[in-house]
């Protein structure tokens, strides 16, 4: 065997390590075991999930926490099927995720093989950016490098590579060392557009910015503050853009685009700039943003710039490069007609609306926000608690709240937070999840115990599929199929080896969460509406 020659399955791990991959989430089987030959040797940590859905969400949570691609290894057939839901989530939320699986050597002429699917590659492609089969080592290496290059240079999304079992077993040369990939900070190609916008903002009476998840970095955040202050511009963020503008900025309307009243505010604007948001249904909960003025759209992805929001200016650029250019384009300060008192009054009215729609959650959010350390990363699930929190819980910094926005998958939060905690050792991470959603991935609690992650898991138990019951009532359907018999969640968590506590008051809740952040292992914090007394 020539030096540096190993079975391809092992070489792939070595190649990934060279591309800065430190952790792989996955589950082995006889089909993909060759991929497990080289993981430890390459110096990569493997996290064994309890279900491929968990592995996929962990990879997603890891990617959102670190900005690095999340990588998962799964088997042919059911392994790929089980991870398709997280792939769909990562696709819709622009998360860099690479799933590598085995596949059968021959499908058409041999039926009834273990883990066989009619067309696994095509199935995966329905929920990710692309899904390709590598039939040679060189093809595998090229596809991996293609994925890693696109993660940086394009809007990141999930991708799938499958390799036939026999090809994984065959000896292969070492992959070439990683190539240099520029940062992807592609600036606005024409200065004229930036200068034109600076002029328009300088002349505007009511300039307004909307920041989305594509703008959720510290660098964009600091440029954004200077630009907002210079023009006395008002700002919204999407849910994913929370924290791009810190809550002490007096003209911040918050993550409130879903409020009907936001239409009136946006209609008053005379220049609107949307930075790094696709303004999807899940961002604005209506078809049109509601502007009646020039709309400048800034995004790295031309697909976003082509959509139906009537942008007068479509500017393809990395958000940071654009905001830096805009900051540099003008130095004078301008007065606008927005007033801090109007913004505060509007926000107070919307907060009361949110509270009235799903009562009893706002005070708990406030109590939790008061005691979470500033650097806490929160992962939420599809629960009424999160729907309220997303609107009323202001974030001090960007990229610290993660939710299954686009695909809207129950069971996201627990495994995604595990991935996030693995990616940020020693830093605070917290889960917010509903009683029904918890069932989807509760077995991943075992992973958090095994890894001794100090993870508070706030389990909001309203004893039902609350959001669905409310929706049925609104649609005049007699509520049905909205109550599931719950286990004793405290005992359940303890059976996994986790800590568990059921606080009886807000003060006890605060104390329990504070302890949980430094406890050895996860703590299930069982919360019911009764906590309000
Ligand atoms: C995989 C998946 N299946 C079904 C749904 C539809 N769904 C959204 S919320 C919900 C109920 C969630 O109940 P729970 O977790 O208890 O949260 P609550 O609304 O009660 O706060 C359901 C079934 C979904 N979002 N994802
Ligand atoms: Mg519930």
Coordinates of C-alpha atoms and ligand atoms in Angstrom, one line a residue:
X1 CA 0.0 0.0 0.0
X2 CA 1.5 3.3 -1.1
X3 CA 2.1 5.8 1.7
X4 CA -1.0 7.8 2.5
X5 CA -3.2 5.4 0.7
X6 CA -6.2 4.3 2.8
X7 CA -9.8 3.2 2.0
X8 CA -11.8 6.1 0.7
X9 CA -14.1 6.1 3.7
X10 CA -11.1 6.9 6.0
X11 CA -9.6 9.4 3.5
X12 CA -12.9 11.4 3.6
X13 CA -12.5 12.1 7.4
X14 CA -8.8 13.1 6.8
X15 CA -9.9 15.4 4.1
X16 CA -12.6 17.0 6.3
X17 CA -10.1 17.5 9.1
X18 CA -7.9 19.3 6.7
X19 CA -10.9 21.5 5.9
X20 CA -11.2 22.4 9.6
X21 CA -14.0 20.0 10.5
X22 CA -13.6 19.0 14.2
X23 CA -16.9 17.3 14.9
X24 CA -19.1 14.9 13.0
X25 CA -22.6 14.0 14.1
X26 CA -23.9 10.7 13.0
X27 CA -24.8 7.0 13.4
X28 CA -22.8 4.2 11.9
X29 CA -24.1 1.0 10.3
X30 CA -22.6 -1.8 8.2
X31 CA -23.1 0.3 5.0
X32 CA -21.1 3.4 6.1
X33 CA -18.7 1.8 8.6
X34 CA -15.8 2.5 6.3
X35 CA -16.5 6.2 7.0
X36 CA -15.9 5.4 10.6
X37 CA -12.5 3.9 10.0
X38 CA -10.7 7.2 9.9
X39 CA -12.6 9.5 12.3
X40 CA -10.5 9.1 15.4
X41 CA -7.3 8.8 13.5
X42 CA -8.0 12.1 11.7
X43 CA -8.5 13.7 15.1
X44 CA -12.2 14.4 14.7
X45 CA -14.7 14.0 17.5
X46 CA -17.8 11.9 16.6
X47 CA -21.1 12.6 18.4
X48 CA -23.4 9.5 18.3
X49 CA -27.0 10.7 18.1
X50 CA -29.9 8.5 19.0
X51 CA -31.7 9.1 15.7
X52 CA -30.5 10.5 12.4
X53 CA -33.0 13.4 12.8
X54 CA -31.1 14.2 16.0
X55 CA -27.7 14.0 14.2
X56 CA -29.0 16.4 11.5
X57 CA -30.4 19.0 14.0
X58 CA -27.1 18.8 16.0
X59 CA -25.1 19.5 12.8
X60 CA -27.5 22.4 12.1
X61 CA -27.2 23.8 15.7
X62 CA -23.4 23.4 15.5
X63 CA -23.3 25.3 12.3
X64 CA -25.5 28.1 13.5
X65 CA -23.4 28.4 16.7
X66 CA -20.0 28.4 15.1
X67 CA -20.5 29.6 11.5
X68 CA -18.6 26.5 10.4
X69 CA -20.3 23.8 8.3
X70 CA -22.2 21.1 10.3
X71 CA -21.3 17.6 9.0
X72 CA -23.2 14.4 9.5
X73 CA -22.5 10.7 8.5
X74 CA -25.5 8.4 8.0
X75 CA -26.3 5.1 6.4
X76 CA -28.0 4.2 3.1
X77 CA -31.8 4.3 3.0
X78 CA -33.4 4.9 6.4
X79 CA -30.4 6.9 7.6
X80 CA -30.9 9.3 4.7
X81 CA -34.6 9.4 5.1
X82 CA -34.3 10.2 8.8
X83 CA -32.0 13.1 8.2
X84 CA -34.1 14.6 5.4
X85 CA -36.2 16.7 7.9
X86 CA -33.1 18.5 9.2
X87 CA -31.8 18.9 5.7
X88 CA -35.0 20.6 4.8
X89 CA -34.7 22.8 7.9
X90 CA -31.1 23.8 7.0
X91 CA -32.0 24.4 3.4
X92 CA -34.8 26.8 4.3
X93 CA -32.8 28.6 7.0
X94 CA -29.6 29.0 5.0
X95 CA -27.5 26.8 7.3
X96 CA -24.3 25.2 5.9
X97 CA -24.8 21.5 6.4
X98 CA -23.0 18.6 4.6
X99 CA -24.6 15.1 4.9
X100 CA -22.4 12.2 3.7
X101 CA -24.0 8.8 3.3
X102 CA -23.3 5.5 1.8
X103 CA -25.4 4.2 -1.1
X104 CA -25.9 0.9 -2.8
X105 CA -23.4 -0.2 -5.5
X106 CA -26.1 -1.4 -7.8
X107 CA -29.8 -0.6 -7.6
X108 CA -31.6 -1.3 -10.9
X109 CA -30.6 -4.9 -11.4
X110 CA -30.9 -6.1 -7.8
X111 CA -34.0 -5.6 -5.8
X112 CA -34.5 -6.4 -2.1
X113 CA -31.1 -5.4 -0.8
X114 CA -30.6 -4.1 2.7
X115 CA -31.6 -0.4 3.1
X116 CA -32.6 -0.2 -0.6
X117 CA -34.5 2.9 -1.9
X118 CA -35.8 3.4 -5.4
X119 CA -33.8 6.6 -5.8
X120 CA -32.0 7.8 -2.6
X121 CA -30.0 10.6 -4.3
X122 CA -33.1 12.1 -5.9
X123 CA -35.1 11.8 -2.6
X124 CA -32.5 13.8 -0.7
X125 CA -32.3 16.4 -3.4
X126 CA -35.9 17.4 -2.7
X127 CA -34.9 19.0 0.6
X128 CA -31.4 20.3 0.0
X129 CA -29.3 22.4 -2.4
X130 CA -27.9 19.5 -4.3
X131 CA -27.4 15.8 -3.8
X132 CA -24.7 14.0 -5.8
X133 CA -23.2 10.6 -6.1
X134 CA -19.4 10.2 -6.1
X135 CA -18.4 7.0 -7.9
X136 CA -14.6 7.7 -7.6
X137 CA -12.4 9.1 -4.9
X138 CA -11.7 12.1 -7.1
X139 CA -15.4 12.8 -7.5
X140 CA -15.9 12.6 -3.7
X141 CA -13.1 15.0 -3.1
X142 CA -14.3 17.4 -5.7
X143 CA -17.8 17.4 -4.4
X144 CA -16.6 18.0 -0.8
X145 CA -14.6 20.9 -1.9
X146 CA -17.5 22.2 -4.0
X147 CA -19.7 22.1 -0.9
X148 CA -17.1 23.9 1.3
X149 CA -16.5 26.6 -1.3
X150 CA -20.2 27.2 -1.8
X151 CA -20.7 27.4 2.0
X152 CA -18.5 30.5 2.0
X153 CA -19.2 32.1 -1.3
X154 CA -22.9 31.6 -1.7
X155 CA -26.0 31.6 0.5
X156 CA -25.2 28.5 2.6
X157 CA -27.6 25.6 2.4
X158 CA -27.7 21.8 3.1
X159 CA -26.0 19.5 0.6
X160 CA -25.8 15.7 0.3
X161 CA -23.0 13.4 -1.1
X162 CA -23.5 9.7 -1.3
X163 CA -20.7 7.2 -2.0
X164 CA -21.3 3.5 -3.0
X165 CA -20.2 1.0 -0.4
X166 CA -17.6 -0.6 -2.6
X167 CA -16.1 2.7 -3.4
X168 CA -15.8 3.6 0.3
X169 CA -14.0 0.3 0.8
X170 CA -11.5 0.7 -2.0
X171 CA -8.1 2.2 -1.4
X172 CA -7.8 5.8 -2.4
X173 CA -5.0 8.4 -2.4
X174 CA -5.0 11.3 0.1
X175 CA -7.1 14.2 -1.0
X176 CA -5.2 17.3 -2.1
X177 CA -4.6 19.9 0.6
X178 CA -7.4 22.4 1.0
X179 CA -7.4 25.2 -1.4
X180 CA -7.6 28.9 -0.5
X181 CA -11.1 30.1 -0.5
X182 CA -11.5 33.9 -0.2
X183 CA -13.8 35.1 2.5
X184 CA -16.8 35.5 0.2
X185 CA -17.1 39.2 1.1
X186 CA -18.2 40.2 -2.3
X187 CA -18.8 43.9 -2.2
X188 CA -21.4 45.8 -4.1
X189 CA -20.1 45.9 -7.7
X190 CA -21.1 49.4 -8.4
X191 CA -20.2 52.3 -6.2
X192 CA -23.0 54.3 -7.8
X193 CA -25.7 52.3 -6.2
X194 CA -24.2 52.8 -2.7
X195 CA -23.7 56.5 -3.3
X196 CA -27.2 56.8 -4.7
X197 CA -28.6 55.1 -1.6
X198 CA -26.5 57.4 0.7
X199 CA -28.0 60.4 -1.0
X200 CA -31.5 59.0 -0.8
X201 CA -31.1 58.3 2.9
X202 CA -29.7 61.8 3.4
X203 CA -32.8 63.3 1.8
X204 CA -35.3 61.0 3.4
X205 CA -37.7 62.1 6.1
X206 CA -38.4 58.5 7.2
X207 CA -35.7 56.2 6.3
X208 CA -36.2 52.6 7.4
X209 CA -34.0 49.5 7.5
X210 CA -35.0 45.8 7.8
X211 CA -32.2 43.4 8.9
X212 CA -32.5 39.7 8.3
X213 CA -30.6 36.6 9.3
X214 CA -28.1 37.2 6.5
X215 CA -27.0 40.3 8.4
X216 CA -26.7 38.6 11.7
X217 CA -23.0 39.1 12.5
X218 CA -21.2 41.4 14.9
X219 CA -19.5 43.3 12.1
X220 CA -22.8 44.1 10.3
X221 CA -24.2 45.1 13.6
X222 CA -21.6 47.7 14.3
X223 CA -21.7 49.2 10.8
X224 CA -25.5 49.2 11.0
X225 CA -25.6 51.1 14.2
X226 CA -23.5 53.9 12.8
X227 CA -25.6 54.1 9.6
X228 CA -28.8 54.1 11.6
X229 CA -27.6 56.9 13.9
X230 CA -26.3 59.0 11.0
X231 CA -29.7 59.1 9.2
X232 CA -31.8 58.7 12.3
X233 CA -33.3 55.7 10.5
X234 CA -35.8 53.4 12.1
X235 CA -35.3 49.7 12.0
X236 CA -37.1 46.4 12.1
X237 CA -35.4 43.0 12.2
X238 CA -36.8 39.7 11.2
X239 CA -36.8 37.0 13.9
X240 CA -33.5 35.6 12.5
X241 CA -32.1 39.2 12.5
X242 CA -32.8 39.8 16.1
X243 CA -29.8 41.5 17.9
X244 CA -28.4 43.1 14.7
X245 CA -29.7 46.3 16.2
X246 CA -29.4 46.3 20.0
X247 CA -32.5 47.1 22.0
X248 CA -31.2 50.4 23.3
X249 CA -31.3 51.9 19.9
X250 CA -34.3 54.3 20.3
X251 CA -35.7 53.9 16.8
X252 CA -35.9 50.1 16.9
X253 CA -39.3 48.6 16.3
X254 CA -38.0 45.1 17.0
X255 CA -38.8 41.8 15.5
X256 CA -42.4 42.8 14.9
X257 CA -43.0 42.6 11.2
X258 CA -45.7 40.0 11.9
X259 CA -47.8 42.7 13.6
X260 CA -50.5 44.1 11.4
X261 CA -49.6 47.6 12.6
X262 CA -46.1 47.2 11.1
X263 CA -47.8 47.8 7.7
X264 CA -48.8 51.3 8.8
X265 CA -45.2 52.1 9.9
X266 CA -43.7 50.7 6.7
X267 CA -46.2 52.7 4.7
X268 CA -44.9 55.9 6.3
X269 CA -41.3 55.3 5.2
X270 CA -39.9 57.1 2.2
X271 CA -36.9 54.9 1.7
X272 CA -36.7 51.2 2.8
X273 CA -33.5 49.2 2.8
X274 CA -33.7 45.4 3.4
X275 CA -30.4 43.8 4.2
X276 CA -30.0 40.0 4.2
X277 CA -33.6 38.9 4.4
X278 CA -35.7 36.9 1.9
X279 CA -38.8 38.4 3.4
X280 CA -40.4 35.0 3.4
X281 CA -43.9 34.1 4.6
X282 CA -42.3 33.1 7.9
X283 CA -40.6 36.5 8.2
X284 CA -43.5 38.9 7.5
X285 CA -46.7 36.7 7.6
X286 CA -48.1 38.5 4.6
X287 CA -47.4 38.6 0.9
X288 CA -46.0 42.1 0.6
X289 CA -43.8 44.1 3.0
X290 CA -46.1 47.0 2.6
X291 CA -43.8 49.8 1.4
X292 CA -45.0 52.6 -0.9
X293 CA -41.5 54.1 -1.7
X294 CA -38.2 53.0 -3.2
X295 CA -37.1 49.6 -1.8
X296 CA -33.3 48.8 -1.8
X297 CA -32.8 45.1 -1.5
X298 CA -29.3 43.9 -0.6
X299 CA -28.5 40.2 -0.7
X300 CA -25.9 37.7 -1.7
X301 CA -28.5 35.5 -3.4
X302 CA -29.9 36.6 -6.7
X303 CA -33.0 34.4 -6.1
X304 CA -33.9 36.8 -3.2
X305 CA -33.4 39.8 -5.4
X306 CA -35.7 38.4 -8.1
X307 CA -38.7 37.9 -5.8
X308 CA -42.0 39.8 -5.9
X309 CA -41.3 42.5 -3.3
X310 CA -41.1 45.3 -6.0
X311 CA -37.5 46.3 -5.2
X312 CA -36.6 49.5 -7.0
X313 CA -32.9 48.6 -6.5
X314 CA -31.6 45.1 -6.4
X315 CA -28.0 45.1 -5.1
X316 CA -26.1 41.8 -5.0
X317 CA -23.6 41.9 -2.2
X318 CA -22.4 40.4 0.9
X319 CA -24.2 42.2 3.8
X320 CA -21.1 43.2 5.6
X321 CA -19.3 44.5 2.6
X322 CA -22.4 46.5 1.7
X323 CA -22.9 48.0 5.1
X324 CA -19.2 48.9 5.3
X325 CA -19.5 50.6 1.9
X326 CA -22.6 52.5 3.0
X327 CA -20.9 53.6 6.2
X328 CA -18.0 54.9 4.2
X329 CA -20.1 56.7 1.6
X330 CA -21.2 59.6 3.8
X331 CA -20.1 61.1 7.0
X332 CA -22.8 63.8 7.7
X333 CA -25.6 63.4 10.2
X334 CA -29.1 64.0 9.1
X335 CA -32.4 64.5 10.9
X336 CA -35.5 62.4 10.3
X337 CA -39.1 62.6 11.4
X338 CA -39.1 59.4 13.5
X339 CA -39.3 60.0 17.2
X340 CA -38.2 57.7 20.0
X341 CA -41.4 58.4 21.9
X342 CA -43.6 57.3 19.0
X343 CA -41.5 54.1 18.5
X344 CA -41.7 53.3 22.2
X345 CA -45.4 53.8 22.3
X346 CA -45.9 51.6 19.2
X347 CA -43.7 48.9 20.7
X348 CA -45.6 49.0 24.0
X349 CA -48.9 48.6 22.1
X350 CA -47.6 45.7 20.1
X351 CA -46.2 44.0 23.1
X352 CA -49.6 44.2 24.8
X353 CA -51.2 42.7 21.7
X354 CA -48.7 39.8 21.7
X355 CA -49.4 39.3 25.4
X356 CA -53.2 39.3 24.8
X357 CA -53.0 36.7 22.0
X358 CA -51.2 34.1 24.1
X359 CA -51.5 35.2 27.7
X360 CA -49.2 34.3 30.5
X361 CA -45.9 33.9 28.5
X362 CA -44.6 37.5 28.4
X363 CA -43.8 37.7 32.2
X364 CA -42.0 34.4 32.1
X365 CA -39.9 35.6 29.1
X366 CA -39.0 38.8 31.1
X367 CA -38.0 36.7 34.1
X368 CA -35.8 34.4 32.0
X369 CA -34.3 37.3 30.0
X370 CA -33.2 39.0 33.3
X371 CA -31.1 36.1 34.4
X372 CA -29.6 34.6 31.2
X373 CA -25.9 35.5 30.8
X374 CA -25.3 38.0 27.9
X375 CA -23.6 35.4 25.7
X376 CA -26.4 32.8 26.0
X377 CA -27.4 31.1 22.8
X378 CA -31.0 30.0 22.8
X379 CA -32.6 27.3 20.7
X380 CA -36.3 27.3 20.5
X381 CA -38.9 24.9 19.1
X382 CA -42.4 25.2 17.5
X383 CA -44.2 26.2 20.7
X384 CA -46.4 29.1 21.7
X385 CA -43.8 30.0 24.2
X386 CA -41.3 30.7 21.4
X387 CA -43.8 32.5 19.2
X388 CA -44.3 35.0 22.0
X389 CA -40.6 35.1 22.9
X390 CA -39.5 35.8 19.4
X391 CA -41.5 39.1 19.5
X392 CA -40.9 40.3 23.0
X393 CA -37.5 39.0 24.0
X394 CA -35.0 41.6 22.6
X395 CA -31.5 40.3 21.9
X396 CA -28.4 42.3 22.7
X397 CA -26.3 40.6 20.0
X398 CA -27.0 39.0 16.6
X399 CA -26.9 35.2 15.9
X400 CA -27.8 34.1 19.4
X401 CA -31.3 32.8 19.0
X402 CA -32.0 29.9 16.7
X403 CA -35.4 28.6 15.7
X404 CA -36.7 26.2 13.0
X405 CA -38.0 29.2 11.0
X406 CA -38.7 28.1 7.4
X407 CA -39.4 24.4 7.5
X408 CA -41.0 24.7 10.9
X409 CA -40.0 21.4 12.4
X410 CA -41.1 20.1 15.8
X411 CA -38.3 18.5 17.8
X412 CA -35.6 20.9 16.5
X413 CA -34.5 22.6 19.7
X414 CA -33.1 19.9 21.9
X415 CA -30.7 18.3 19.4
X416 CA -29.8 21.6 17.8
X417 CA -28.8 23.0 21.2
X418 CA -26.7 20.0 21.8
X419 CA -24.8 20.7 18.6
X420 CA -24.5 24.3 19.6
X421 CA -23.2 23.5 23.0
X422 CA -20.6 21.1 21.5
X423 CA -19.6 23.9 19.2
X424 CA -19.2 26.5 22.0
X425 CA -17.7 24.6 24.9
X426 CA -18.1 26.4 28.2
X427 CA -20.5 29.0 26.9
X428 CA -24.1 29.2 27.9
X429 CA -26.7 27.4 25.8
X430 CA -30.4 27.0 26.5
X431 CA -33.4 25.2 25.1
X432 CA -37.1 26.3 25.0
X433 CA -39.4 23.6 23.8
X434 CA -43.1 22.6 24.1
X435 CA -44.5 19.4 25.7
X436 CA -45.5 17.9 22.4
X437 CA -42.4 18.9 20.4
X438 CA -40.2 17.5 23.1
X439 CA -41.4 14.0 22.3
X440 CA -39.9 14.2 18.8
X441 CA -36.3 14.1 19.8
X442 CA -36.3 13.6 23.6
X443 CA -34.0 10.6 23.3
X444 CA -31.2 13.0 22.4
X445 CA -31.2 13.9 26.1
X446 CA -29.0 10.9 26.5
X447 CA -26.4 12.6 24.3
X448 CA -26.4 15.7 26.5
X449 CA -26.0 13.5 29.6
X450 CA -23.2 11.6 28.0
X451 CA -21.4 14.8 27.0
X452 CA -22.1 16.4 30.4
X453 CA -23.4 19.5 28.7
X454 CA -24.6 22.2 31.1
X455 CA -27.9 22.7 29.2
X456 CA -31.0 24.1 30.8
X457 CA -34.0 22.7 28.9
X458 CA -37.1 24.8 29.5
X459 CA -40.0 22.5 28.8
X460 CA -43.2 24.5 28.4
X461 CA -46.0 22.1 29.3
X462 CA -49.5 23.5 28.6
X463 CA -50.7 19.9 28.4
X464 CA -51.6 20.0 24.7
X465 CA -50.7 21.0 21.2
X466 CA -51.7 24.5 22.2
X467 CA -51.1 26.3 18.9
X468 CA -53.1 23.8 17.0
X469 CA -56.0 23.8 19.4
X470 CA -56.1 27.6 19.1
X471 CA -56.0 27.4 15.4
X472 CA -58.8 24.9 15.2
X473 CA -60.9 27.1 17.5
X474 CA -60.3 30.1 15.2
X475 CA -61.4 27.9 12.3
X476 CA -64.5 26.7 14.2
X477 CA -63.3 23.1 14.2
X478 CA -64.2 21.3 17.4
X479 CA -60.7 20.8 18.9
X480 CA -59.6 17.2 18.4
X481 CA -56.3 15.3 18.3
X482 CA -54.7 18.1 20.4
X483 CA -54.1 16.4 23.7
X484 CA -51.5 13.7 24.1
X485 CA -51.0 11.9 27.4
X486 CA -47.7 13.2 28.7
X487 CA -45.2 11.1 30.7
X488 CA -43.9 12.4 34.1
X489 CA -41.3 14.6 32.4
X490 CA -39.2 15.0 35.6
X491 CA -38.9 11.3 36.1
X492 CA -38.3 10.8 32.4
X493 CA -35.4 13.2 32.5
X494 CA -34.0 11.5 35.6
X495 CA -34.2 8.2 34.0
X496 CA -31.9 9.5 31.3
X497 CA -29.5 10.6 34.0
X498 CA -30.4 14.3 33.6
X499 CA -31.2 16.7 36.4
X500 CA -34.8 17.8 36.6
X501 CA -36.7 20.5 38.5
X502 CA -40.2 21.8 38.6
X503 CA -40.1 25.4 39.8
X504 CA -43.2 26.7 41.4
X505 CA -42.6 30.5 41.0
X506 CA -40.8 32.9 38.8
X507 CA -38.1 33.3 41.4
X508 CA -37.6 29.5 41.6
X509 CA -37.5 29.4 37.8
X510 CA -34.8 32.0 37.7
X511 CA -32.8 30.2 40.4
X512 CA -33.2 26.8 38.7
X513 CA -32.0 28.2 35.3
X514 CA -29.0 29.9 36.9
X515 CA -27.9 26.7 38.6
X516 CA -28.5 24.7 35.4
X517 CA -26.1 26.9 33.4
X518 CA -23.2 25.6 35.5
X519 CA -24.5 22.1 36.4
X520 CA -22.8 19.0 35.3
X521 CA -25.1 17.7 32.6
X522 CA -28.4 18.9 31.3
X523 CA -31.3 20.0 33.5
X524 CA -34.9 19.6 32.5
X525 CA -36.8 22.6 33.8
X526 CA -40.4 21.6 33.9
X527 CA -42.6 24.7 33.5
X528 CA -46.3 25.0 33.5
X529 CA -48.6 28.1 33.4
X530 CA -48.9 27.5 37.2
X531 CA -45.5 29.1 37.7
X532 CA -47.2 32.4 37.6
X533 CA -49.1 31.4 40.8
Ligands
LIG1 C1 -42.8 17.7 12.2 C2 -44.0 18.5 12.5 N1 -45.2 18.0 12.6 C3 -46.3 18.7 12.9 C4 -46.2 20.1 13.0 C5 -47.4 20.9 13.3 N2 -47.4 21.5 14.6 C6 -46.9 22.8 14.9 S1 -47.0 23.3 16.4 C7 -47.7 21.8 16.9 C8 -48.0 21.5 18.3 C9 -46.9 21.7 19.2 O1 -47.3 21.4 20.6 P1 -46.3 21.8 21.7 O2 -44.9 21.4 21.4 O3 -46.9 21.2 23.0 O4 -46.3 23.4 21.7 P2 -47.5 24.4 22.1 O5 -48.1 24.9 20.9 O6 -48.5 23.6 23.0 O7 -46.9 25.5 22.9 C10 -47.8 20.9 15.8 C11 -48.4 19.6 15.8 C12 -44.9 20.6 12.9 N3 -44.7 21.9 13.0 N4 -43.8 19.8 12.6
LIG2 MG1 -48.0 22.1 24.4

